[in-house]
Amino acid sequence: MRSEFVAAVRRFNRTVTQRVGALDDEYMASGRPLAQARLLWEISPDGAEVAALRARLGLDSGYLSRLLRALENDGLVTVGPADQPGGDARVRVAALTGAGQAEWAKLDERSDEFASAILAPLTEPHRERLVAAMAQVERLLIASMVVIEPCPPGDPRARACVRAYARDINRRFDGGFDPALSNPVHDEELIPPAGVFLLATLNSEPVGCGAVKLHPDAPAEIKRVWVADTVRGLGIGRRILRDLERYAGERGWTTVRLDTNRNLTEAIAMYHAAGYQEIEPYNNEHFAHHWFEKKLDGPGLPGEQPPQRTNSRRESRHDP
């Protein structure tokens, strides 16, 4: 990592921490520190599951419990099992009391005032620049929070991603998508050492996936690369693709292949940008119009030293 980048991030963090009052004993004169105020805001008048709060805020269970207990002791929050008919009694839900809702409304009002105070000293052009820069920083920070890691293809989160992938391509393909007409992808093909399924999550929620099948004595086959609308445009698809290439390369494959549908124009552009070359059809995939291949020898993965190969096996292919 370049040292000037690290220094710039640290300087930015110090400036933001000071400007938003994160170091103050009381956040926006609320009578409580930032962590408690933020938790109160996240619970909101609608209430929230404790597990969802923990994932959304990135807090460990012990610290979250202490924060909730402090809000409970102040009479602002109640924590108990879900009370919806048929709900799971094991699911704990945090809800605002009447006093909590009143404080939440004050926090909402003060937040507007605080944001206005940040913008007030600036000229209109500078306000526009600051707001645009904040939006860009927010998107890039969200991108940095996405975690991509192997996941069993039978995991409920993996299943949810594959279903979302199927709904997406069904909407975009001419005439829709019928899994019965597509070349099958079996779970056992995506479990090491036969292959891998990668899951992308944001605050523990699945937002993308991709898989690679490691065919013996044949190029690797990349499948089911999908990214949710909420994180599209953040480079998540490219990261998944790169990690799948790395996974195949580190296991000795020197070539990856994939096929895709003509309507997936963003995916086609991503493959070209990632160094894939269009080739003649190598399979009989019903929904494919384009077939691509990439050599992992030499430069291999952009910005990295190529992994050491243990043999000359090749691999990869990618579903639409």
Coordinates of C-alpha atoms in Angstrom, one line a residue:
M1 CA 0.0 0.0 0.0
R2 CA 1.4 3.4 -1.0
S3 CA 2.4 5.4 2.1
E4 CA 1.0 8.7 0.8
F5 CA -2.4 7.0 0.5
V6 CA -2.3 5.8 4.1
A7 CA -1.3 9.2 5.3
A8 CA -4.1 10.9 3.3
V9 CA -6.7 8.5 4.8
R10 CA -5.4 9.1 8.3
R11 CA -5.5 12.9 7.8
F12 CA -9.1 12.7 6.4
N13 CA -10.2 10.6 9.3
R14 CA -8.8 13.1 11.9
T15 CA -10.5 16.0 10.1
V16 CA -13.9 14.3 9.9
T17 CA -13.7 13.0 13.5
Q18 CA -13.2 16.5 14.8
R19 CA -15.7 18.2 12.5
V20 CA -18.6 15.8 13.3
G21 CA -18.0 16.0 17.0
A22 CA -17.1 12.3 17.5
L23 CA -14.7 13.3 20.3
D24 CA -17.2 15.2 22.3
D25 CA -18.6 13.8 25.6
E26 CA -22.1 14.6 24.3
Y27 CA -23.1 14.2 20.6
M28 CA -25.0 17.3 19.4
A29 CA -26.0 18.3 23.0
S30 CA -28.0 15.0 23.2
G31 CA -26.6 14.2 26.7
R32 CA -25.1 11.0 25.4
P33 CA -22.0 9.9 23.5
L34 CA -22.0 9.4 19.7
A35 CA -22.2 5.6 20.0
Q36 CA -25.5 5.7 22.0
A37 CA -26.9 8.5 19.8
R38 CA -26.1 6.5 16.6
L39 CA -27.7 3.3 18.0
L40 CA -30.8 5.2 19.0
W41 CA -31.0 6.6 15.5
E42 CA -30.6 3.2 13.9
I43 CA -33.3 1.6 16.0
S44 CA -35.7 4.3 14.7
P45 CA -39.4 4.5 15.4
D46 CA -39.8 1.3 13.4
G47 CA -37.7 -0.7 15.8
A48 CA -34.9 -3.2 14.6
E49 CA -33.7 -6.7 15.3
V50 CA -30.7 -6.7 17.5
A51 CA -28.8 -9.0 15.1
A52 CA -29.5 -6.6 12.3
L53 CA -28.2 -3.7 14.4
R54 CA -25.0 -5.6 15.2
A55 CA -24.3 -6.3 11.6
R56 CA -25.3 -2.8 10.3
L57 CA -23.1 -1.0 12.8
G58 CA -20.3 -3.6 12.9
L59 CA -20.4 -3.9 16.7
D60 CA -19.5 -7.0 18.7
S61 CA -22.3 -8.5 20.8
G62 CA -20.9 -7.4 24.2
Y63 CA -20.5 -3.8 23.2
L64 CA -23.9 -3.6 21.6
S65 CA -25.5 -5.2 24.7
R66 CA -23.8 -2.5 26.9
L67 CA -25.1 0.3 24.6
L68 CA -28.6 -1.1 24.6
R69 CA -28.6 -1.5 28.4
A70 CA -27.6 2.1 28.8
L71 CA -30.5 3.2 26.6
E72 CA -32.8 0.8 28.5
N73 CA -31.7 2.3 31.8
D74 CA -32.6 5.8 30.5
G75 CA -36.1 4.6 29.6
L76 CA -35.6 5.1 25.9
V77 CA -35.5 1.5 24.6
T78 CA -37.0 -1.8 25.3
V79 CA -35.4 -5.1 24.2
G80 CA -37.4 -8.3 23.9
P81 CA -38.5 -11.1 21.7
A82 CA -40.4 -10.4 18.4
D83 CA -44.1 -10.1 19.1
Q84 CA -45.4 -10.5 15.6
P85 CA -47.9 -13.4 15.2
G86 CA -45.9 -16.5 14.3
G87 CA -42.6 -14.7 15.0
D88 CA -39.5 -16.4 16.3
A89 CA -39.3 -15.9 20.0
R90 CA -35.5 -16.3 19.8
V91 CA -35.2 -13.1 17.7
R92 CA -34.6 -10.1 20.0
V93 CA -36.0 -6.7 18.9
A94 CA -35.1 -3.3 20.1
A95 CA -37.9 -0.7 20.1
L96 CA -38.2 2.9 21.2
T97 CA -40.3 3.9 24.1
G98 CA -42.4 7.1 24.0
A99 CA -39.5 8.9 25.5
G100 CA -37.1 7.3 23.0
Q101 CA -39.2 8.4 20.1
A102 CA -39.2 12.0 21.4
E103 CA -35.4 11.9 21.7
W104 CA -35.1 10.4 18.3
A105 CA -37.2 13.3 16.9
K106 CA -34.9 15.8 18.6
L107 CA -31.8 14.0 17.2
D108 CA -33.3 14.1 13.7
E109 CA -33.9 17.9 14.0
R110 CA -30.4 18.6 15.5
S111 CA -28.8 16.5 12.7
D112 CA -30.4 18.7 10.1
E113 CA -29.2 21.8 12.0
F114 CA -25.7 20.3 12.3
A115 CA -25.5 19.5 8.6
S116 CA -26.7 23.0 7.7
A117 CA -24.0 24.4 10.0
I118 CA -21.3 22.6 8.1
L119 CA -22.6 24.0 4.8
A120 CA -23.4 27.5 6.0
P121 CA -19.9 29.0 5.9
L122 CA -19.3 27.8 2.3
T123 CA -20.3 29.5 -1.0
E124 CA -22.9 27.8 -3.1
P125 CA -20.3 26.4 -5.5
H126 CA -18.3 25.0 -2.6
R127 CA -21.4 23.5 -1.1
E128 CA -22.1 21.7 -4.3
R129 CA -18.5 20.5 -4.5
L130 CA -18.6 19.3 -0.9
V131 CA -21.9 17.4 -1.3
A132 CA -20.7 15.8 -4.5
A133 CA -17.4 14.8 -2.9
M134 CA -19.3 13.3 0.1
A135 CA -21.5 11.2 -2.1
Q136 CA -18.4 9.9 -3.9
V137 CA -16.6 9.2 -0.6
E138 CA -19.7 7.4 0.7
R139 CA -19.9 5.1 -2.3
L140 CA -16.2 4.3 -2.1
L141 CA -16.3 3.6 1.6
I142 CA -19.3 1.3 1.0
A143 CA -17.2 -0.5 -1.6
S144 CA -14.4 -0.9 0.9
M145 CA -16.9 -2.5 3.4
V146 CA -17.9 -5.3 1.0
V147 CA -16.3 -8.6 2.1
I148 CA -15.7 -11.3 -0.5
E149 CA -15.0 -14.8 0.8
P150 CA -15.7 -18.5 0.0
C151 CA -19.1 -19.8 1.0
P152 CA -20.7 -23.2 0.7
P153 CA -23.0 -23.2 -2.3
G154 CA -25.7 -24.7 -0.1
D155 CA -25.6 -21.8 2.4
P156 CA -28.9 -19.9 2.5
R157 CA -27.1 -16.7 1.6
A158 CA -25.6 -18.3 -1.5
R159 CA -28.9 -19.7 -2.5
A160 CA -30.5 -16.3 -2.1
C161 CA -27.8 -14.8 -4.4
V162 CA -28.3 -17.5 -7.1
R163 CA -32.1 -16.9 -7.0
A164 CA -31.5 -13.1 -7.4
Y165 CA -29.1 -13.9 -10.3
A166 CA -31.7 -16.0 -12.0
R167 CA -34.4 -13.3 -11.5
D168 CA -32.0 -10.7 -12.9
I169 CA -31.1 -12.5 -16.1
N170 CA -34.7 -13.7 -16.6
R171 CA -35.7 -10.0 -16.7
R172 CA -32.9 -9.1 -19.1
F173 CA -32.6 -12.0 -21.5
D174 CA -34.7 -12.0 -24.7
G175 CA -37.5 -14.4 -23.9
G176 CA -36.5 -14.8 -20.3
F177 CA -34.3 -17.4 -18.6
D178 CA -35.3 -21.1 -18.2
P179 CA -32.8 -23.0 -16.0
A180 CA -33.8 -26.2 -17.6
L181 CA -32.3 -25.0 -20.9
S182 CA -29.0 -23.9 -19.4
N183 CA -26.0 -26.0 -18.7
P184 CA -26.3 -27.1 -15.0
V185 CA -24.0 -26.1 -12.2
H186 CA -24.0 -28.6 -9.4
D187 CA -23.1 -27.8 -5.8
E188 CA -20.4 -30.4 -5.7
E189 CA -18.6 -28.6 -8.6
L190 CA -18.3 -25.5 -6.5
I191 CA -16.8 -27.1 -3.4
P192 CA -13.0 -27.3 -3.0
P193 CA -11.1 -28.9 -4.6
A194 CA -13.5 -29.0 -7.5
G195 CA -14.1 -25.3 -7.4
V196 CA -15.3 -22.5 -5.2
F197 CA -18.3 -20.3 -4.6
L198 CA -17.5 -16.7 -3.5
L199 CA -20.1 -14.6 -1.6
A200 CA -19.9 -10.8 -1.4
T201 CA -21.5 -9.3 1.8
L202 CA -22.1 -5.8 3.0
N203 CA -22.9 -5.6 6.7
S204 CA -23.3 -9.4 6.6
E205 CA -26.0 -9.1 3.9
P206 CA -25.3 -10.9 0.6
V207 CA -24.8 -8.4 -2.3
G208 CA -23.0 -10.5 -4.9
C209 CA -21.5 -13.8 -5.8
G210 CA -19.5 -15.7 -8.3
A211 CA -18.1 -19.2 -8.8
V212 CA -15.3 -21.1 -10.6
K213 CA -15.2 -24.7 -11.6
L214 CA -11.8 -26.3 -11.8
H215 CA -12.0 -28.8 -14.6
P216 CA -9.2 -31.3 -14.7
D217 CA -7.0 -30.8 -17.7
A218 CA -9.2 -28.1 -19.1
P219 CA -9.6 -24.3 -18.6
A220 CA -11.4 -23.1 -15.5
E221 CA -15.0 -22.1 -15.9
I222 CA -16.4 -19.0 -14.2
K223 CA -20.1 -19.0 -13.4
R224 CA -22.8 -17.0 -11.8
V225 CA -21.1 -13.7 -11.4
W226 CA -23.8 -11.4 -10.0
V227 CA -23.9 -8.1 -8.1
A228 CA -26.9 -6.5 -6.5
D229 CA -28.3 -3.2 -7.7
T230 CA -27.4 -1.6 -4.4
V231 CA -23.7 -1.9 -5.0
R232 CA -23.4 -1.8 -8.8
G233 CA -20.9 0.7 -10.1
L234 CA -18.6 0.1 -7.1
G235 CA -16.2 -2.4 -8.8
I236 CA -17.6 -5.3 -6.8
G237 CA -18.1 -7.4 -9.9
R238 CA -14.5 -6.8 -11.0
R239 CA -13.3 -7.8 -7.5
I240 CA -15.3 -11.0 -7.6
L241 CA -13.9 -11.8 -11.1
R242 CA -10.3 -11.0 -10.0
D243 CA -10.7 -13.2 -6.9
L244 CA -12.0 -16.1 -9.0
E245 CA -9.0 -15.7 -11.3
R246 CA -6.6 -15.7 -8.4
Y247 CA -8.3 -18.8 -6.9
A248 CA -7.8 -20.7 -10.2
G249 CA -4.3 -19.4 -10.8
E250 CA -3.1 -20.3 -7.3
R251 CA -4.2 -23.8 -7.9
G252 CA -2.3 -24.2 -11.2
W253 CA -4.7 -23.2 -13.9
T254 CA -3.3 -20.9 -16.5
T255 CA -6.5 -20.1 -18.5
V256 CA -10.0 -19.1 -17.5
R257 CA -13.0 -19.0 -19.8
L258 CA -16.6 -17.8 -19.6
D259 CA -19.7 -17.3 -21.7
T260 CA -22.3 -14.6 -21.5
N261 CA -25.4 -13.2 -23.0
R262 CA -25.5 -10.3 -25.5
N263 CA -27.9 -8.4 -23.2
L264 CA -25.4 -8.2 -20.4
T265 CA -23.6 -5.3 -21.8
E266 CA -22.0 -4.1 -18.5
A267 CA -20.6 -7.6 -18.0
I268 CA -19.2 -7.7 -21.5
A269 CA -17.5 -4.4 -21.0
M270 CA -16.0 -5.6 -17.7
Y271 CA -14.6 -8.7 -19.3
H272 CA -12.9 -6.6 -22.1
A273 CA -11.5 -4.2 -19.5
A274 CA -10.2 -7.2 -17.4
G275 CA -8.2 -8.5 -20.4
Y276 CA -10.5 -11.2 -21.7
Q277 CA -10.4 -12.0 -25.4
E278 CA -13.4 -13.2 -27.4
I279 CA -13.1 -16.7 -28.7
E280 CA -15.1 -19.2 -30.7
P281 CA -17.8 -21.1 -28.8
Y282 CA -16.4 -23.8 -26.5
N283 CA -19.7 -25.1 -25.2
N284 CA -23.4 -25.4 -26.2
E285 CA -24.8 -23.0 -23.6
H286 CA -28.3 -22.1 -24.8
F287 CA -28.3 -18.6 -23.6
A288 CA -24.7 -17.6 -24.6
H289 CA -23.8 -15.3 -27.5
H290 CA -20.2 -14.4 -26.5
W291 CA -17.4 -16.6 -25.3
F292 CA -14.3 -15.2 -23.6
E293 CA -10.9 -16.4 -22.5
K294 CA -8.1 -15.0 -20.4
K295 CA -4.5 -16.3 -20.0
L296 CA -3.3 -16.1 -16.4
D297 CA 0.4 -16.6 -17.3
G298 CA 2.8 -13.7 -17.2
P299 CA 1.2 -10.5 -16.1
G300 CA -1.8 -12.5 -14.9
L301 CA -3.8 -10.5 -12.4
P302 CA -3.6 -6.7 -12.8
G303 CA -1.4 -5.0 -10.3
E304 CA -0.1 -8.2 -8.8
Q305 CA 2.7 -10.7 -9.3
P306 CA 1.3 -13.8 -10.9
P307 CA 0.9 -16.8 -8.6
Q308 CA 3.4 -19.7 -8.8
R309 CA 2.0 -22.5 -10.9
T310 CA 2.3 -26.0 -9.8
N311 CA 1.2 -27.5 -13.2
S312 CA -0.1 -26.5 -16.6
R313 CA -3.7 -27.1 -16.0
R314 CA -6.1 -24.4 -17.3
E315 CA -9.5 -23.3 -16.4
S316 CA -12.5 -21.0 -16.3
R317 CA -15.8 -20.1 -17.6
H318 CA -18.5 -17.6 -16.6
D319 CA -22.2 -17.8 -16.8
P320 CA -24.1 -14.8 -18.3

